[in-house]
Coordinates of C-alpha atoms and ligand atoms in Angstrom, one line a residue:
M20 CA 8.8 -17.6 -8.4
E21 CA 11.0 -20.6 -9.2
R22 CA 8.9 -22.9 -7.1
A23 CA 5.7 -21.6 -8.8
R24 CA 7.3 -22.2 -12.2
R25 CA 8.1 -25.8 -11.1
G26 CA 4.4 -26.3 -10.3
E27 CA 4.8 -26.3 -6.6
V28 CA 2.1 -24.7 -4.4
T29 CA 4.0 -23.4 -1.3
S30 CA 2.5 -22.7 2.1
A31 CA 2.6 -19.0 1.4
M32 CA 0.6 -19.6 -1.8
E33 CA -1.9 -21.7 0.2
R34 CA -2.3 -18.9 2.8
V35 CA -2.7 -16.2 0.2
A36 CA -5.3 -18.3 -1.6
A37 CA -7.3 -18.6 1.6
R38 CA -7.1 -14.8 2.2
E39 CA -8.2 -14.1 -1.3
N40 CA -10.8 -16.8 -1.5
R41 CA -9.1 -18.2 -4.6
D42 CA -7.9 -21.6 -5.7
P43 CA -4.2 -22.2 -4.7
E44 CA -3.5 -23.2 -8.3
F45 CA -4.8 -19.8 -9.5
V46 CA -2.3 -18.1 -7.2
R47 CA 0.6 -20.3 -8.3
E48 CA 0.0 -19.6 -11.9
A49 CA -0.2 -15.9 -11.4
V50 CA 3.2 -15.9 -9.5
A51 CA 4.8 -18.2 -12.1
E52 CA 3.8 -15.9 -14.9
G53 CA 4.9 -12.7 -13.0
R54 CA 1.4 -11.3 -12.9
A55 CA 1.4 -11.4 -9.1
V56 CA 4.0 -11.3 -6.3
I57 CA 4.1 -12.6 -2.8
P58 CA 6.8 -10.5 -1.0
N59 CA 8.1 -12.9 1.6
N60 CA 11.7 -12.8 2.7
H61 CA 12.8 -16.1 4.2
A62 CA 14.0 -14.2 7.3
H63 CA 10.7 -12.4 8.1
D64 CA 9.3 -14.7 10.7
A65 CA 6.3 -12.6 11.8
L66 CA 4.9 -12.2 8.2
D67 CA 1.3 -13.2 7.3
P68 CA 1.8 -13.7 3.5
M69 CA -0.2 -11.6 1.1
V70 CA -0.4 -11.2 -2.7
I71 CA -0.1 -8.2 -5.0
G72 CA -1.5 -8.6 -8.6
R73 CA -4.4 -7.2 -10.6
A74 CA -6.4 -10.4 -10.5
F75 CA -6.5 -10.0 -6.7
A76 CA -8.0 -7.4 -4.4
T77 CA -6.3 -4.1 -4.6
K78 CA -3.7 -3.6 -1.9
V79 CA -2.5 -0.4 0.0
N80 CA 1.0 0.4 1.1
A81 CA 1.7 2.9 3.9
N82 CA 5.1 4.7 4.0
I83 CA 6.6 5.1 7.5
G84 CA 10.1 6.1 8.5
N85 CA 12.1 8.8 10.3
S86 CA 13.9 11.7 8.9
E87 CA 16.9 13.7 10.1
T88 CA 14.7 16.2 11.8
T89 CA 11.9 14.1 13.3
S90 CA 10.9 10.8 14.9
G91 CA 12.7 8.1 16.9
R92 CA 12.6 4.4 17.1
E93 CA 9.6 4.2 19.5
E94 CA 7.6 6.6 17.3
E95 CA 8.3 4.5 14.3
L96 CA 6.9 1.4 16.0
E97 CA 3.8 3.5 16.9
K98 CA 3.4 4.4 13.2
L99 CA 3.9 0.7 12.2
H100 CA 1.2 -0.2 14.7
A101 CA -1.2 2.5 13.4
A102 CA -0.5 1.5 9.8
V103 CA -1.3 -2.2 10.4
H104 CA -4.3 -1.4 12.7
Y105 CA -5.9 0.9 10.0
G106 CA -5.4 -1.7 7.2
A107 CA -2.1 -1.3 5.5
D108 CA -1.3 -4.4 3.4
T109 CA 2.4 -3.5 3.3
V110 CA 4.6 -0.9 4.8
M111 CA 7.7 0.9 3.5
D112 CA 10.4 2.0 6.0
L113 CA 11.7 5.1 4.3
S114 CA 13.9 6.2 7.2
T115 CA 16.7 8.5 6.5
G116 CA 17.5 9.6 10.0
D117 CA 19.4 8.0 12.8
E118 CA 19.5 4.3 14.0
L119 CA 18.6 3.0 10.5
D120 CA 19.5 -0.6 11.3
A121 CA 17.7 -0.7 14.7
T122 CA 14.6 0.9 13.3
R123 CA 14.5 -1.5 10.3
E124 CA 15.1 -4.6 12.5
A125 CA 12.4 -3.5 15.0
N126 CA 10.0 -2.9 12.2
V127 CA 10.6 -6.3 10.5
A128 CA 10.5 -8.2 13.7
H129 CA 7.1 -6.7 14.7
S130 CA 5.4 -6.5 11.3
P131 CA 2.8 -9.1 10.1
V132 CA 2.8 -7.3 6.7
P133 CA 5.6 -7.2 4.2
V134 CA 8.3 -4.5 4.8
G135 CA 9.8 -2.6 1.9
T136 CA 12.8 -0.3 1.8
V137 CA 14.8 2.0 -0.6
P138 CA 18.4 0.9 0.0
I139 CA 19.9 3.9 -1.8
Y140 CA 18.9 6.0 1.2
E141 CA 21.2 4.1 3.5
A142 CA 23.9 4.0 0.9
V143 CA 23.9 7.8 0.6
K144 CA 24.1 8.2 4.4
R145 CA 26.9 5.8 4.7
A146 CA 28.9 7.3 1.8
E147 CA 28.1 10.8 3.2
S148 CA 27.3 12.1 -0.3
A149 CA 25.5 10.8 -3.4
E150 CA 28.6 10.9 -5.7
A151 CA 30.7 8.9 -3.2
I152 CA 28.5 5.8 -3.4
T153 CA 30.4 2.8 -4.8
R154 CA 29.4 -0.6 -6.3
E155 CA 30.7 -2.4 -3.2
L156 CA 28.7 -0.2 -0.9
L157 CA 25.5 -0.6 -2.8
L158 CA 25.7 -4.3 -2.9
D159 CA 26.7 -4.4 0.8
V160 CA 23.7 -2.3 1.8
I161 CA 21.3 -4.4 -0.3
E162 CA 22.7 -7.7 1.0
K163 CA 22.5 -6.6 4.6
Q164 CA 18.9 -5.4 4.3
A165 CA 18.0 -8.7 2.6
R166 CA 19.5 -10.6 5.6
Q167 CA 17.6 -8.3 7.9
G168 CA 14.3 -9.7 6.4
V169 CA 13.2 -6.9 4.1
D170 CA 10.5 -8.3 1.8
Y171 CA 10.8 -5.9 -1.1
M172 CA 13.2 -3.2 -2.1
T173 CA 12.8 -0.2 -4.4
V174 CA 15.7 0.1 -6.8
H175 CA 15.7 3.0 -9.2
A176 CA 17.6 1.1 -11.9
G177 CA 15.6 2.5 -14.8
I178 CA 16.8 6.1 -14.7
L179 CA 19.7 6.3 -17.2
M180 CA 22.2 9.0 -18.2
E181 CA 20.5 9.4 -21.6
H182 CA 17.2 10.2 -19.8
L183 CA 18.5 13.2 -17.8
P184 CA 18.4 15.8 -20.6
L185 CA 14.8 14.8 -21.2
T186 CA 13.9 16.4 -17.8
D187 CA 15.3 19.8 -18.8
G188 CA 12.0 21.5 -19.7
R189 CA 10.1 20.1 -16.7
K190 CA 8.4 22.5 -14.2
T191 CA 9.5 20.4 -11.2
G192 CA 12.5 18.4 -12.5
I193 CA 13.2 15.2 -10.7
V194 CA 11.1 14.7 -7.6
S195 CA 11.9 11.1 -6.6
R196 CA 14.4 11.1 -3.8
G197 CA 16.1 8.0 -5.3
G198 CA 15.9 9.5 -8.7
S199 CA 17.6 12.7 -7.7
I200 CA 20.4 10.9 -5.8
L201 CA 21.2 8.7 -8.8
A202 CA 21.0 11.7 -11.3
Q203 CA 23.5 13.5 -9.1
W204 CA 25.7 10.4 -9.0
M205 CA 25.7 10.0 -12.8
E206 CA 26.4 13.7 -13.4
E207 CA 29.3 13.8 -10.9
N208 CA 30.8 10.5 -11.9
G209 CA 30.1 10.7 -15.7
S210 CA 29.0 7.0 -15.8
Q211 CA 25.9 4.9 -16.0
N212 CA 23.5 4.4 -13.1
P213 CA 25.2 1.9 -10.8
L214 CA 21.9 0.2 -10.0
Y215 CA 21.4 -0.4 -13.7
A216 CA 25.0 -1.4 -14.3
N217 CA 24.9 -3.9 -11.4
F218 CA 21.3 -5.1 -11.8
E219 CA 22.2 -8.8 -12.4
A220 CA 24.3 -8.9 -9.2
I221 CA 21.5 -7.3 -7.3
C222 CA 19.0 -9.9 -8.7
E223 CA 21.3 -12.7 -7.4
I224 CA 21.0 -11.3 -3.9
F225 CA 17.2 -10.9 -4.3
A226 CA 16.8 -14.5 -5.6
E227 CA 18.8 -15.9 -2.6
H228 CA 16.6 -14.2 0.0
D229 CA 13.4 -14.1 -2.0
V230 CA 13.3 -10.3 -2.0
T231 CA 10.8 -8.9 -4.4
V232 CA 12.2 -6.1 -6.6
S233 CA 10.1 -2.9 -6.9
L234 CA 11.4 -1.1 -9.9
G235 CA 11.4 2.6 -8.8
D236 CA 10.2 5.4 -11.1
G237 CA 13.0 7.9 -10.5
L238 CA 11.6 10.1 -13.3
R239 CA 8.0 10.2 -12.1
P240 CA 6.3 13.6 -12.7
G241 CA 6.1 15.9 -9.7
C242 CA 3.3 18.0 -11.1
V243 CA 0.4 17.5 -13.5
A244 CA 2.2 19.6 -16.1
D245 CA 5.1 17.1 -16.2
A246 CA 2.9 14.0 -16.5
S247 CA 3.3 11.5 -19.3
D248 CA 6.3 13.2 -20.8
E249 CA 9.2 11.7 -22.7
A250 CA 11.4 11.3 -19.7
Q251 CA 8.8 9.3 -17.8
F252 CA 8.1 6.9 -20.7
A253 CA 11.8 6.5 -21.6
E254 CA 12.4 5.2 -18.0
L255 CA 9.3 3.0 -18.3
D256 CA 10.7 1.3 -21.4
T257 CA 13.9 0.5 -19.4
L258 CA 11.8 -0.8 -16.5
G259 CA 10.2 -3.2 -19.0
D260 CA 13.7 -4.6 -19.9
L261 CA 14.7 -4.8 -16.3
T262 CA 11.4 -6.7 -15.5
R263 CA 12.4 -9.4 -17.9
T264 CA 16.0 -9.5 -16.6
A265 CA 14.7 -10.0 -13.0
W266 CA 12.3 -12.8 -14.1
D267 CA 15.3 -14.5 -15.8
H268 CA 16.8 -14.7 -12.3
G269 CA 13.6 -16.0 -10.8
V270 CA 13.1 -12.7 -9.0
Q271 CA 9.5 -11.4 -8.4
V272 CA 8.9 -7.9 -9.8
M273 CA 6.5 -5.1 -9.4
V274 CA 6.9 -1.8 -11.1
E275 CA 6.3 1.7 -9.6
G276 CA 4.4 4.4 -11.2
P277 CA 3.5 8.1 -11.0
G278 CA 3.1 10.5 -9.2
H279 CA 1.1 13.5 -10.4
V280 CA -1.2 12.7 -13.4
P281 CA -4.4 14.5 -14.6
M282 CA -7.4 12.3 -14.3
D283 CA -7.9 11.8 -18.1
D284 CA -4.3 10.4 -18.5
I285 CA -4.4 7.8 -15.7
A286 CA -6.0 4.8 -17.4
E287 CA -3.6 5.2 -20.4
N288 CA -0.6 5.3 -18.1
V289 CA -1.7 2.0 -16.4
E290 CA -2.4 0.3 -19.7
R291 CA 1.0 1.4 -21.1
Q292 CA 2.8 0.0 -18.0
Q293 CA 1.0 -3.3 -18.3
A294 CA 1.9 -3.6 -22.0
V295 CA 5.6 -2.5 -21.6
C296 CA 6.2 -4.6 -18.5
D297 CA 4.4 -7.8 -19.7
G298 CA 1.7 -7.6 -16.9
A299 CA 4.0 -7.2 -13.9
P300 CA 2.0 -5.7 -11.0
F301 CA 1.8 -1.9 -11.1
Y302 CA 2.4 -0.1 -7.8
V303 CA 1.3 3.5 -8.0
L304 CA 1.9 6.5 -5.8
G305 CA -1.4 8.2 -5.8
P306 CA -1.5 9.7 -8.4
L307 CA -2.5 13.2 -7.4
V308 CA -4.9 14.6 -10.0
T309 CA -4.3 18.2 -9.1
D310 CA -1.5 20.2 -7.5
V311 CA -3.6 22.9 -5.7
A312 CA -4.5 21.3 -2.4
P313 CA -1.5 20.9 0.0
G314 CA -3.0 19.7 3.3
Y315 CA -5.6 17.6 1.5
D316 CA -3.4 15.5 -0.8
H317 CA -4.7 12.3 0.7
I318 CA -7.9 13.3 -1.2
T319 CA -6.4 14.6 -4.5
S320 CA -4.4 11.4 -4.7
A321 CA -7.1 8.9 -3.6
I322 CA -9.2 10.2 -6.5
G323 CA -6.3 9.3 -8.9
A324 CA -5.6 6.0 -7.0
T325 CA -9.2 4.9 -7.5
E326 CA -9.0 5.5 -11.2
A327 CA -5.6 3.8 -11.4
A328 CA -6.8 0.7 -9.6
R329 CA -10.0 0.6 -11.8
A330 CA -7.7 0.6 -14.8
G331 CA -5.5 -2.3 -13.4
A332 CA -3.0 -1.0 -10.8
A333 CA -2.4 -3.7 -8.2
M334 CA -1.2 -1.7 -5.2
L335 CA -1.7 1.9 -4.2
C336 CA 0.9 3.7 -2.2
Y337 CA -0.9 5.9 0.2
V338 CA -0.4 9.7 0.5
T339 CA -1.2 11.4 3.8
P340 CA -2.5 15.0 4.4
K341 CA 1.1 15.9 5.2
E342 CA 2.4 15.2 1.7
H343 CA 4.7 18.0 0.5
L344 CA 4.5 19.6 4.0
G345 CA 6.0 17.4 6.6
L346 CA 6.6 13.9 8.1
P347 CA 3.3 12.2 8.9
E348 CA 2.2 11.6 12.5
P349 CA 0.2 8.5 13.5
E350 CA -3.1 10.4 13.0
D351 CA -2.0 11.3 9.4
V352 CA -1.3 7.6 8.8
R353 CA -4.9 6.9 9.9
D354 CA -6.4 9.5 7.5
G355 CA -4.2 8.5 4.6
L356 CA -5.0 4.8 5.1
A357 CA -8.7 5.5 5.3
A358 CA -8.6 7.4 2.0
Y359 CA -6.7 4.6 0.3
R360 CA -8.7 1.8 1.7
I361 CA -11.7 3.6 0.2
A362 CA -10.0 4.0 -3.2
A363 CA -8.9 0.3 -3.3
H364 CA -12.4 -1.0 -2.3
A365 CA -14.2 1.4 -4.7
A366 CA -12.1 0.1 -7.5
D367 CA -12.7 -3.5 -6.5
V368 CA -16.4 -2.9 -6.5
A369 CA -16.3 -1.2 -9.9
N370 CA -14.1 -4.1 -11.3
D371 CA -16.6 -6.6 -10.0
L372 CA -14.2 -8.7 -8.0
P373 CA -15.9 -11.7 -6.5
G374 CA -18.0 -10.6 -3.5
A375 CA -16.4 -7.2 -3.3
R376 CA -19.8 -5.4 -3.0
D377 CA -21.1 -7.6 -0.2
W378 CA -19.5 -5.3 2.5
D379 CA -21.4 -2.3 1.0
D380 CA -24.6 -4.3 0.9
A381 CA -24.3 -5.4 4.5
L382 CA -23.6 -1.9 5.7
S383 CA -26.5 -0.4 3.7
E384 CA -28.9 -2.9 5.1
A385 CA -27.8 -2.0 8.7
R386 CA -28.2 1.7 7.8
Y387 CA -31.7 1.3 6.4
E388 CA -32.7 -0.8 9.4
F389 CA -31.3 1.9 11.8
D390 CA -29.1 -0.8 13.3
W391 CA -26.5 1.8 14.5
R392 CA -24.3 -0.6 16.3
R393 CA -24.0 -3.0 13.3
Q394 CA -23.4 0.0 11.1
F395 CA -20.4 1.1 13.3
D396 CA -19.0 -2.4 13.4
L397 CA -19.1 -2.7 9.7
A398 CA -17.6 0.8 9.1
L399 CA -14.2 1.1 7.5
D400 CA -13.1 3.0 10.6
P401 CA -15.6 2.0 13.4
E402 CA -14.0 4.2 16.1
R403 CA -14.5 7.3 13.9
A404 CA -18.1 6.4 12.9
R405 CA -19.1 5.8 16.5
S406 CA -17.4 8.9 17.8
Y407 CA -19.1 11.2 15.2
H408 CA -22.5 9.8 16.0
D409 CA -21.8 10.3 19.8
Q410 CA -20.8 13.9 19.3
T411 CA -24.4 15.0 18.8
L412 CA -26.5 12.0 20.1
P413 CA -24.3 10.4 22.8
G414 CA -27.1 8.6 24.8
D415 CA -27.5 4.8 24.5
N416 CA -31.2 5.3 23.5
Y417 CA -30.1 7.0 20.3
K418 CA -28.5 3.8 19.2
E419 CA -32.1 2.6 18.6
A420 CA -33.3 5.8 17.1
R421 CA -35.0 6.0 13.7
F422 CA -33.0 9.2 12.8
C423 CA -29.7 11.0 13.5
S424 CA -28.9 14.6 14.0
M425 CA -28.3 15.2 10.2
C426 CA -32.0 15.6 9.3
G427 CA -33.6 15.1 12.7
A428 CA -36.6 12.9 13.6
E429 CA -39.2 14.8 11.6
F430 CA -37.3 15.0 8.3
C431 CA -35.4 11.7 8.4
S432 CA -36.0 10.5 4.8
M433 CA -35.3 6.8 5.6
R434 CA -37.9 6.9 8.5
I435 CA -40.4 8.6 6.2
D436 CA -39.8 6.1 3.4
Q437 CA -40.1 3.1 5.9
D438 CA -43.4 4.5 7.2
A439 CA -44.7 4.8 3.7
R440 CA -43.6 1.3 2.8
D441 CA -45.1 0.1 6.1
A442 CA -48.4 1.6 5.2
D443 CA -48.2 -0.4 1.9
G444 CA -47.2 -3.6 3.8
E445 CA -43.8 -3.7 2.1
M446 CA -41.7 -3.5 5.3
A447 CA -42.9 -6.9 6.6
S448 CA -41.4 -8.6 3.5
I449 CA -38.1 -6.6 3.8
A450 CA -37.8 -7.4 7.5
G451 CA -38.4 -11.1 6.7
S452 CA -35.9 -11.3 3.9
E453 CA -32.4 -12.6 4.5
G454 CA -29.7 -9.9 4.5
T455 CA -26.1 -10.2 3.1
D456 CA -24.2 -13.0 4.9
L457 CA -20.6 -11.8 5.1
D458 CA -19.5 -15.2 6.5
A459 CA -20.6 -16.8 3.3
S460 CA -19.2 -14.1 1.0
P461 CA -16.8 -15.1 -1.7
A462 CA -14.9 -11.8 -1.2
A463 CA -11.2 -11.6 -0.3
S464 CA -10.6 -10.9 3.3
V465 CA -9.4 -7.3 2.5
N466 CA -12.9 -6.8 1.0
L467 CA -14.6 -7.7 4.3
P468 CA -14.5 -5.9 7.7
P469 CA -12.5 -5.4 9.8
V470 CA -9.7 -3.9 7.7
G471 CA -6.2 -5.0 8.8
A472 CA -7.2 -8.5 9.6
H473 CA -3.8 -10.0 9.6
D474 CA -2.7 -13.1 11.4
T475 CA -0.5 -11.6 14.1
S476 CA 0.2 -14.9 16.0
R477 CA 3.9 -14.9 15.0
V478 CA 4.5 -11.3 16.0
P479 CA 6.6 -11.4 19.3
E480 CA 5.3 -9.6 22.4
R481 CA 8.7 -8.3 23.1
I482 CA 11.5 -7.3 20.7
E483 CA 15.1 -6.8 21.6
V484 CA 17.2 -4.7 19.2
E485 CA 20.7 -3.7 20.0
G486 CA 20.1 -4.2 23.7
V487 CA 16.9 -2.1 23.7
T488 CA 13.7 -4.0 24.5
F489 CA 10.3 -3.0 23.0
T490 CA 6.9 -4.1 24.1
P491 CA 4.8 -2.6 21.4
E492 CA 1.2 -1.8 22.4
T493 CA -1.2 -4.1 20.7
T494 CA -4.9 -4.8 20.9
D495 CA -6.9 -7.9 20.2
D496 CA -8.2 -6.7 16.9
D497 CA -4.7 -5.8 15.6
Ligands
SF4_2 S1 -31.7 11.6 9.8 FE1 -31.0 11.8 7.6 S2 -28.9 11.2 7.7 FE2 -29.8 10.5 9.6 S3 -30.4 8.5 9.3 FE3 -32.2 9.7 8.7 S4 -32.0 10.1 6.5 FE4 -30.0 9.3 7.2

């Protein structure tokens, strides 16, 4: 941020500009003014820099991480691999189980996308209880994670003692893990949130390592009944003040948002954050627009995420089908990411980002031309599209067919329409016209297939962490 303010276009800004199809000066200006962030710790060697900001394509974060009951180091790398493969723009390692350092170091070493963490989780493990966390321990954890190469950290510095009574009438109280830990600390110790009290010292660490701060929403609503209440907005006002404090230290800032919000409240929530936090990128979890569908919350939340991104949210934190029920497996990561890539892309099309619709147009043309192979190649998840088609029409000859098993040959409406247009001589001009040329599209790379097109050339083939060697599985299109 300091270099952007001095008018310098860094190599990370150049790379981001190329990926977004924007002028490097456009990127520099957005970073200098705090409207965009490039999370890029100096120590994260494998990173392919990316940008988060409302003027750019909407980004998607995938949460990974172990818990006390499930998942080991190898499984975590598998989840990282799945997240990057299915198009995550960033990942958050939310581990709270064993081997926290080794898991984090392996993730950073192997990740071409920015890695985020929530350092209060490690602090509470090391202190063995929330109330025993000290200032020294907090700063020690944050500094160590910064040295390990973490690109952005969530700090719940905006939840204050005076906010806690405001949650008394809530249906589901405080549902953020970080928020509940800090509320317990404040109640037991009778003093102000230590992340708030030591925020300037934390900013100095972040500035030194170029860690982006993600201001956590510890009082986010945990159900639609609690949305947009006094507690949530009191914390948001504090996040606005903290945004300006971090900027004073040259630290890049994004602000986290809810949670569970009914559809008709979402745009107002986004506009309020943008006004209170002077345009700092908004990073929203979902939001879920209804509470009635455990097992399908990747859908309830992707609906809200689309609306949030349409209204100006810059990054969407994915929710998997396991939300509220259990720790996600790699297949849940895939389903959650598909839902969120759709939300992000749908919002970019609606917001008329340069070239955003070209992907849709290219796929629609392939569909109408019965070019099944091209349709699969252009699909958000080509493997799934191909396998669903193969389930009923597996033969190679069906990849030339002018129908699929949905309506069958006789009732295929597109075939009937083509035949009618053929009779009128219209098809010849359609066949002769030029289709959408994705190579010439002005779209950002995240708005073009394949999803997850990161430069992985700096990701090492083998990683050694604490004497254990990993050779993560990769494929050419990772
Ligand atoms: S059969 Fe129906 S679903 Fe299949 S290609 Fe034709 S119109 Fe589309």
